[in-house]
Structure formats: C-alpha cells, structure tokens
Coordinates of C-alpha atoms in Angstrom, one line a residue:
M261 CA 0.7 40.6 77.7
T262 CA 4.3 41.2 78.9
S263 CA 6.5 38.5 78.6
P264 CA 8.3 37.7 81.5
R265 CA 11.5 39.7 82.9
P266 CA 14.2 39.5 81.0
V267 CA 17.7 39.4 82.5
L268 CA 19.4 43.0 80.3
T269 CA 22.7 41.2 78.8
T270 CA 25.1 43.7 78.6
P271 CA 25.6 44.0 74.7
V272 CA 22.3 44.7 74.5
L273 CA 22.5 47.8 77.0
L274 CA 25.0 49.0 75.9
L275 CA 23.2 48.9 72.2
M276 CA 20.4 51.2 73.4
A277 CA 23.0 53.5 75.3
A278 CA 24.6 53.2 72.3
A279 CA 21.0 54.2 70.5
T280 CA 19.8 57.1 73.3
G281 CA 22.8 59.1 72.5
L282 CA 22.7 58.9 69.2
C283 CA 19.4 60.1 69.4
V284 CA 19.8 62.7 71.7
G285 CA 23.3 64.0 70.6
G286 CA 22.1 64.6 67.3
N287 CA 20.0 67.9 68.8
Y288 CA 23.1 69.0 69.7
F289 CA 25.3 69.3 66.0
N290 CA 24.4 72.5 65.4
Q291 CA 26.1 74.2 68.6
P292 CA 29.5 74.3 68.0
L293 CA 28.3 75.0 64.7
L294 CA 26.4 78.2 64.9
D295 CA 28.8 80.3 63.6
S296 CA 29.9 78.7 60.8
I297 CA 25.9 77.7 59.5
A298 CA 25.0 81.6 60.4
V299 CA 27.9 81.8 57.4
A300 CA 27.2 79.1 55.0
L301 CA 23.4 80.3 55.0
G302 CA 24.0 84.0 55.3
T303 CA 21.7 84.3 58.6
S304 CA 22.6 86.5 61.3
H305 CA 23.8 85.3 65.2
S306 CA 20.8 85.1 67.0
A307 CA 19.1 82.9 63.6
A308 CA 21.1 80.5 63.9
A309 CA 21.6 80.0 67.6
A310 CA 17.7 80.1 67.1
T311 CA 18.2 76.3 66.1
V312 CA 19.0 75.1 69.3
T313 CA 15.9 76.3 70.9
V314 CA 13.9 74.2 67.9
A315 CA 15.9 71.3 68.5
Q316 CA 15.0 71.2 72.5
V317 CA 11.3 72.7 71.7
S318 CA 10.4 70.1 69.1
Y319 CA 12.2 67.3 71.8
G320 CA 10.0 68.9 74.6
L321 CA 6.6 67.9 72.2
G322 CA 7.9 64.8 71.3
L323 CA 8.5 63.8 75.1
L324 CA 4.9 65.1 75.8
F325 CA 3.1 63.7 73.2
L326 CA 5.5 60.7 72.4
V327 CA 6.9 59.5 74.7
P328 CA 3.6 58.0 76.1
L329 CA 2.8 56.0 73.9
G330 CA 5.6 53.8 76.0
D331 CA 3.0 52.4 78.1
M332 CA -0.1 51.6 75.2
F333 CA 2.4 50.0 72.6
D334 CA 5.0 47.5 72.0
K335 CA 8.2 49.8 72.9
R336 CA 10.1 47.5 71.1
R337 CA 8.1 49.3 68.0
L338 CA 7.7 52.4 68.8
T339 CA 11.4 52.5 69.3
V340 CA 12.6 51.8 65.7
G341 CA 10.0 53.7 64.2
L342 CA 11.1 57.0 66.3
M343 CA 14.6 56.4 65.0
L344 CA 13.7 55.7 62.0
A345 CA 11.8 59.7 61.6
A346 CA 14.5 61.1 62.7
A347 CA 16.7 60.1 61.0
A348 CA 14.5 61.5 57.9
G349 CA 14.8 65.0 59.9
Q350 CA 18.4 64.7 60.4
A351 CA 18.6 64.1 56.1
L352 CA 16.7 67.2 55.7
S353 CA 19.0 69.0 57.4
G354 CA 21.4 67.4 55.8
F355 CA 20.7 68.5 52.8
A356 CA 18.9 71.9 53.5
P357 CA 19.5 75.3 51.5
T358 CA 18.2 77.5 53.7
I359 CA 18.0 78.6 57.2
A360 CA 14.2 77.9 56.9
V361 CA 14.5 74.0 55.9
L362 CA 17.3 73.5 58.6
A363 CA 15.1 74.7 61.5
V364 CA 12.2 72.5 59.5
G365 CA 14.7 69.1 59.7
T366 CA 15.3 70.4 63.5
A367 CA 12.6 70.0 64.5
I368 CA 11.2 66.5 63.3
A369 CA 14.3 64.6 63.7
G370 CA 14.1 66.6 67.4
L371 CA 10.6 65.2 67.8
F372 CA 11.4 62.1 67.0
S373 CA 14.5 61.8 69.0
V374 CA 12.2 60.6 71.6
A375 CA 13.3 57.2 71.1
A376 CA 15.6 57.3 73.9
Q377 CA 13.8 58.7 76.5
V378 CA 11.4 55.4 75.5
L379 CA 14.7 52.8 75.6
V380 CA 16.1 55.0 79.3
P381 CA 12.9 54.0 81.4
F382 CA 12.5 50.2 79.1
A383 CA 16.3 49.8 79.9
A384 CA 15.0 50.1 84.4
T385 CA 11.9 47.4 83.3
L386 CA 14.2 45.6 81.1
A387 CA 16.8 45.2 84.3
E388 CA 16.8 42.8 87.2
P389 CA 15.1 45.4 90.6
E390 CA 17.9 45.7 92.1
R391 CA 20.3 47.2 89.3
S392 CA 17.8 49.3 87.6
G393 CA 19.9 52.4 88.9
Q394 CA 22.8 51.3 86.8
A395 CA 20.4 50.3 83.7
V396 CA 19.4 53.6 83.8
G397 CA 23.2 55.2 84.8
T398 CA 24.6 53.0 81.8
V399 CA 22.1 53.9 79.9
M400 CA 22.2 57.6 80.8
S401 CA 26.1 57.8 80.4
G402 CA 25.7 56.4 76.2
L403 CA 23.2 58.8 76.1
V404 CA 25.7 62.0 77.9
L405 CA 28.0 60.8 76.2
G406 CA 26.5 60.8 72.8
I407 CA 25.9 64.5 73.5
L408 CA 30.2 65.6 74.0
L409 CA 30.8 63.6 70.8
A410 CA 28.2 65.3 68.8
R411 CA 30.0 69.0 69.6
S412 CA 32.9 67.2 68.6
V413 CA 31.9 65.0 65.6
A414 CA 30.5 67.8 64.4
G415 CA 33.3 70.2 64.6
L416 CA 35.5 67.6 63.4
L417 CA 33.5 66.5 60.3
A418 CA 32.9 70.4 59.6
G419 CA 36.2 70.5 58.7
L420 CA 36.6 68.1 56.9
G421 CA 33.3 68.6 54.3
G422 CA 31.3 71.7 55.9
W423 CA 29.0 71.8 58.6
A424 CA 26.2 70.4 56.8
T425 CA 28.5 66.6 56.7
V426 CA 27.3 65.7 60.2
Y427 CA 23.7 65.4 59.5
R428 CA 24.0 63.3 56.3
V429 CA 26.5 60.7 58.7
S430 CA 23.9 60.6 61.5
A431 CA 21.3 59.7 59.4
A432 CA 22.7 56.8 57.5
V433 CA 24.0 55.5 60.9
M434 CA 20.4 55.9 62.9
V435 CA 18.9 53.6 60.3
L436 CA 21.3 51.1 61.2
V437 CA 21.1 51.3 64.8
A438 CA 17.2 51.2 63.9
L439 CA 18.0 48.1 62.5
A440 CA 20.0 46.6 65.7
L441 CA 17.8 47.6 68.0
W442 CA 15.0 45.4 66.2
R443 CA 17.0 42.7 66.2
A444 CA 18.2 42.8 70.0
L445 CA 15.6 44.2 72.1
P446 CA 12.5 42.6 73.2
T447 CA 9.0 42.5 72.2
S448 CA 7.1 44.7 74.8
R449 CA 3.5 45.0 75.4
P450 CA 1.6 46.7 77.7
A451 CA -0.2 44.3 80.6
E452 CA -3.6 46.4 80.1
R453 CA -4.2 48.5 76.3
I454 CA -5.6 52.8 77.9
G455 CA -6.3 55.3 75.1
Y456 CA -4.4 57.8 73.6
G457 CA -6.4 60.9 75.5
T458 CA -6.5 58.0 78.5
T459 CA -3.0 58.8 78.5
L460 CA -2.2 62.3 78.3
R461 CA -5.0 63.0 81.6
S462 CA -3.8 60.5 83.6
L463 CA 0.4 62.4 83.0
G464 CA -2.1 65.6 85.0
T465 CA -2.8 62.6 87.4
L466 CA 0.2 61.8 88.4
V467 CA 1.3 65.3 88.7
R468 CA -1.1 66.5 90.5
T469 CA -0.2 63.0 93.0
Q470 CA 2.6 62.8 93.4
P471 CA 4.5 65.6 94.6
R472 CA 8.0 64.0 94.3
L473 CA 7.5 64.7 90.7
R474 CA 6.3 67.9 90.9
T475 CA 10.1 69.2 92.4
R476 CA 12.2 66.6 91.1
S477 CA 11.1 68.1 87.8
V478 CA 11.2 71.5 88.0
L479 CA 15.1 70.5 90.2
G480 CA 16.4 69.1 86.8
A481 CA 14.6 72.1 84.8
L482 CA 16.8 74.6 86.5
S483 CA 19.4 72.6 86.6
F484 CA 19.6 72.1 82.2
A485 CA 18.1 75.9 82.1
S486 CA 21.9 77.2 83.3
V487 CA 23.3 74.0 81.7
S488 CA 22.6 75.0 78.3
A489 CA 22.7 78.9 78.8
L490 CA 26.2 77.9 78.4
F491 CA 26.0 75.0 75.9
S492 CA 23.3 78.1 73.3
T493 CA 26.7 80.6 73.8
M494 CA 30.2 79.0 73.6
A495 CA 30.5 78.8 70.2
F496 CA 29.7 83.0 70.4
L497 CA 32.8 83.0 73.3
L498 CA 35.7 80.0 71.8
S499 CA 35.1 82.1 68.2
G500 CA 36.0 85.0 68.8
E501 CA 38.9 86.9 71.0
P502 CA 40.6 86.1 72.7
Y503 CA 40.4 82.6 71.2
G504 CA 39.4 82.9 67.6
F505 CA 39.2 78.9 67.7
D506 CA 37.4 76.8 64.5
E507 CA 34.8 74.3 64.4
V508 CA 37.2 71.6 65.5
Q509 CA 38.4 73.1 68.4
I510 CA 35.2 74.1 69.5
G511 CA 33.9 70.2 69.5
L512 CA 37.7 69.1 70.6
V513 CA 37.2 71.4 74.1
G514 CA 33.3 70.2 74.5
L515 CA 34.5 66.6 75.1
A516 CA 36.1 68.2 78.4
G517 CA 32.8 66.9 79.6
V518 CA 33.3 63.2 79.1
A519 CA 33.4 63.1 83.0
G520 CA 29.8 63.3 83.4
A521 CA 29.5 60.5 81.1
V522 CA 31.2 58.8 84.2
M523 CA 29.3 60.5 87.1
A524 CA 26.0 59.0 84.9
N525 CA 26.7 56.0 85.6
L526 CA 28.4 56.4 88.9
T527 CA 25.6 58.0 90.6
G528 CA 23.3 55.3 89.3
R529 CA 25.1 53.2 91.7
L530 CA 24.8 55.2 94.3
A531 CA 20.6 55.9 93.4
D532 CA 20.9 51.9 94.0
R533 CA 22.3 52.1 97.4
G534 CA 19.7 54.7 98.5
L535 CA 22.1 57.5 98.1
A536 CA 20.1 59.4 94.9
Q537 CA 19.4 63.0 97.2
L538 CA 22.8 63.1 98.8
A539 CA 23.7 63.0 95.2
S540 CA 21.2 65.5 93.4
G541 CA 21.9 68.3 96.7
A542 CA 26.2 67.5 96.0
G543 CA 25.5 68.0 92.1
A544 CA 23.3 71.2 92.7
A545 CA 25.9 72.6 95.2
V546 CA 28.9 71.2 92.6
L547 CA 26.6 73.3 89.7
V548 CA 26.4 76.8 91.6
V549 CA 30.0 76.5 92.0
S550 CA 30.9 76.0 88.8
W551 CA 30.4 79.1 87.6
A552 CA 33.0 81.3 88.7
A553 CA 34.7 79.0 86.6
L554 CA 33.8 79.7 84.2
A555 CA 33.5 83.6 85.1
A556 CA 36.9 83.0 84.4
G557 CA 37.1 81.1 81.2
A558 CA 36.5 84.3 79.3
H559 CA 40.1 84.9 79.0
S560 CA 41.2 81.2 80.2
L561 CA 40.7 78.3 78.6
A562 CA 42.0 76.3 81.7
W563 CA 39.1 77.9 83.5
F564 CA 36.6 77.4 81.4
L565 CA 37.6 73.3 80.9
V566 CA 37.2 73.2 84.6
G567 CA 33.9 75.3 84.9
M568 CA 33.1 72.3 81.5
V569 CA 33.6 70.1 83.5
A570 CA 32.4 70.3 87.0
V571 CA 29.0 72.0 85.0
D572 CA 28.9 68.1 83.6
L573 CA 29.7 65.9 86.6
A574 CA 27.0 68.2 87.7
L575 CA 24.1 68.0 85.9
Q576 CA 24.7 64.3 85.4
A577 CA 24.2 64.3 89.9
V578 CA 21.5 66.1 89.5
H579 CA 19.7 64.3 86.7
I580 CA 20.1 60.8 86.9
S581 CA 19.1 61.2 90.8
N582 CA 15.8 62.4 89.7
Q583 CA 15.6 59.5 87.5
S584 CA 16.3 57.1 90.2
I585 CA 13.6 58.7 92.0
V586 CA 10.3 59.2 89.7
Y587 CA 10.7 56.2 88.0
A588 CA 10.4 54.0 91.5
L589 CA 7.1 56.9 92.0
A590 CA 4.7 54.4 90.0
P591 CA 6.6 51.6 88.2
A592 CA 3.4 50.5 85.7
A593 CA 3.4 54.2 84.7
R594 CA 7.3 54.8 84.0
S595 CA 6.9 56.2 80.2
R596 CA 4.2 58.8 81.6
I597 CA 6.0 59.1 84.4
N598 CA 9.8 59.9 82.2
A599 CA 7.0 62.3 79.5
V600 CA 6.2 64.5 82.6
Y601 CA 9.3 65.3 83.8
M602 CA 11.5 64.8 80.6
T603 CA 8.7 67.6 79.1
T604 CA 9.8 70.0 82.2
Y605 CA 13.0 68.6 82.1
F606 CA 13.5 70.3 77.9
I607 CA 11.5 73.2 78.4
G608 CA 14.4 73.9 81.2
A609 CA 16.5 73.3 78.6
A610 CA 14.8 75.5 75.8
A611 CA 14.5 78.0 77.9
G612 CA 18.6 78.4 78.9
S613 CA 19.1 78.3 75.8
A614 CA 17.1 81.7 74.7
L615 CA 18.1 83.2 77.7
G616 CA 21.6 82.6 77.2
A617 CA 21.5 83.9 74.0
L618 CA 19.3 87.0 74.8
A619 CA 22.1 87.4 77.8
W620 CA 24.9 86.8 75.5
T621 CA 23.3 90.3 72.7
S622 CA 22.9 92.4 76.1
A623 CA 25.6 91.6 78.2
G624 CA 28.3 89.1 76.3
W625 CA 30.1 86.8 78.4
T626 CA 29.0 88.3 81.5
G627 CA 25.8 88.1 81.5
V628 CA 25.4 84.6 80.8
C629 CA 27.7 83.5 83.6
L630 CA 24.9 86.0 86.0
F631 CA 22.3 84.0 84.4
G632 CA 24.1 80.5 84.8
V633 CA 24.8 80.9 88.8
A634 CA 21.4 82.2 89.4
A635 CA 19.9 79.5 87.9
A636 CA 21.5 77.0 89.3
A637 CA 21.6 79.1 92.6
A638 CA 17.2 78.4 92.2
T639 CA 18.0 74.3 92.1
A640 CA 19.7 74.5 94.2
L641 CA 16.9 76.4 96.6
V642 CA 14.4 73.7 95.1
W643 CA 17.0 70.8 96.4
L644 CA 15.9 72.0 99.8
V645 CA 12.1 72.1 99.5
D646 CA 12.3 68.6 97.6
L647 CA 14.0 67.1 100.5
R648 CA 11.3 68.5 103.1
V649 CA 8.8 66.9 100.7
A650 CA 10.1 63.7 101.2
R651 CA 10.9 63.8 104.9
R652 CA 7.1 64.1 104.9
A653 CA 6.4 61.4 102.9
V654 CA 8.2 59.0 105.1
A655 CA 6.0 60.6 108.4
V656 CA 3.6 59.9 106.8
P657 CA 2.2 56.8 108.0
A658 CA 1.5 53.9 105.6

C-alpha cells in the first residue's frame, strides 16, 4: 500500500530534474560528435548518424516495455535500477572500438534511460494536485537542460579528451545520482498489484478508450519528428561550408535552445491554470514559422540561432501541454499513460532522425527544411483535430 502523499520538497524535485536530464541527455551525446565518430571509428557519416536512430528506437522500446512497470513496482527501486543499467551502457559506449560496439552501448543506454520517464509521472504523483503541472514542468526543464548541455558538454569534452570522454564521465555521474535518488526518494508502491501481461494489455485499452491520448500522442510525435530532423543533421551543416565548425563550436551552438527549459517550466504553470490547449496551439504555430529561420540559417548563423531558439520553445510548449493533459486522463495509470504517449513521441523522434538524415543525403539542408516544415504543419493540423475532440468531450453530459 502506498504511503500518504508526501510533500515534494524543492531539493528532491531538483534532484529528480537533474536525474531526468542526465538520463535522457545521454541519448544526445552523439549528435555534435557524428563527424568525429565517423573519422575515429573509420565509418561513414550515415553509419554514424544511425546511432542517433538507435538511441531513439531503443528509448522507445524502453518506454513501451519498461515504463509501465512504474504502475507495478516501487518507483524508487525501479528508477535506481534503470539508471544503473543505463550507466553500464554509457560505459560500454565510452570504450567502444568499433561502430558496432558503440551501437550496442547506445542501445543499452537508450533502453534503460527511460528511468527519466518513471520520474516524470512520479513527480506529478508526489506533488500537491494544484501544483502537479508545475512539478512536471520543473522536472522537464531539467530534462531539456540535460539534452542541451549534453550536446555542449559532449563537444567540450571531445575537445579535451576525444569523442569517448563524455560517455565515460556520464557513466560515473549516473551511478552517483542513482545513489542520491535512493536516499532522497520515498517508497511508492501501487495500491493494487497487477501482472505484467495485464499491464501491457491495458495500454491498448487506454489507447482505445481515451481519444485525447490518441490525438495528443500523435501531436507530440509529429512535433518531435520535425525537431529531430534538425538535431540529427545540424552537425553536418555546421561542420561544412560556410561554417566549418568543430565539435566544441557545434556543441556551443546547441546552447541556443536553453530557452526551451524556461518554456517547459512556464508551460507547466500555464497548464495548472487551464491554458494547456492554448500553449500547445501557440507552440505548433511557432514550430511552423521556425523552419523559415532555419532555412535562412544555411548561410546565416544569426538566423540559425533564431531558428534553434524558436524550435526548442515550440517543442516544449507542445510537449509539456501534452503531458499535463494526458496525465489527468487516468491518474491511477500515469505510468502506463506516459508509456503510450512517450513511446509514440519517440517513434516520431526516430522517424524524424532517419528521414532527416535521408533528406540530407538526397537534397542537403533544403531537403531537411522541407521535411521539417511539413512535419510542423501536420502538427498544427492535429492540434485542430484535438481541439474538436476536447470540445466534444466537454459537450457530452456526465
């Protein structure tokens, strides 16, 4: 039986935010290092870029098959165990002699880094009901900062000790943070134990019976596909003409998206005020417009930075709004709701990375921008569909 709801203190919330950033950030270490990885391991750009897709696909599998365990077992024990396994994957990546071994380490780290997505609904559960959106926003701010700092720190450490350095450092830090979580988090066991098969089958039931879970999941997937096309190819653009940036410079460019962390917190507060629908609609509109700036960024660093800021702001406005909405659909099944939503979200990410790399190979930066704006426009269209679904739900008598 779960103990009475504890007050989620600021230090514990910040530790959870740091842990989510560290877990998910590890899946983005390779993005500014793709050129260096290709050279060091004697492989092609496309093979190096495939590790981005490997990280996202394995993360998606973890979301589908591991995150639902949060509704079955003690969330503290589950989170710490997943983090330690992810650290092992990072360590393997850090000592990989070939691209194949790097892909295996990346897959292991990606699969178990879903500890972050056990922590996000855990924060919503521990927080007072009127502050759950803010708690989710704070933890997600840590996740966004982790992704952004991962790219920058990866570039900086590569300049100091080679591309593998960041993986080795990350493995050690993840172990330390996992131990800190073990000491800080309360025990949180489900009130009712259900089997793993039943838990997985219930995912389909949730999809079938919750129309807004369907629309919001697709909305998130399309928005992340658009942004992932940028993240998986920006290193190729910035390392070539007219920029000629090295890993450190590419990593520093990634810091332009730090505004996304601010938006995550702000969107959580807006959700607590009932404005999640408006925030996600604005995010979808900004996402479409941001690709115009990114297209101009082929020859202008200033426009590229504007596009980076806009893309991160838009993605977080959509994503945090989505999470606030779907978590409220079935509070007793938040881990499973999160599994459905985040699995779809990262299927979009993996597809966006793969199609972005294909667009780069076929048509360069112009091809990437055309794909990105198409996915962003589809995001806006699905937001309109979700608006209608929400209105129908309100119109149905209780």
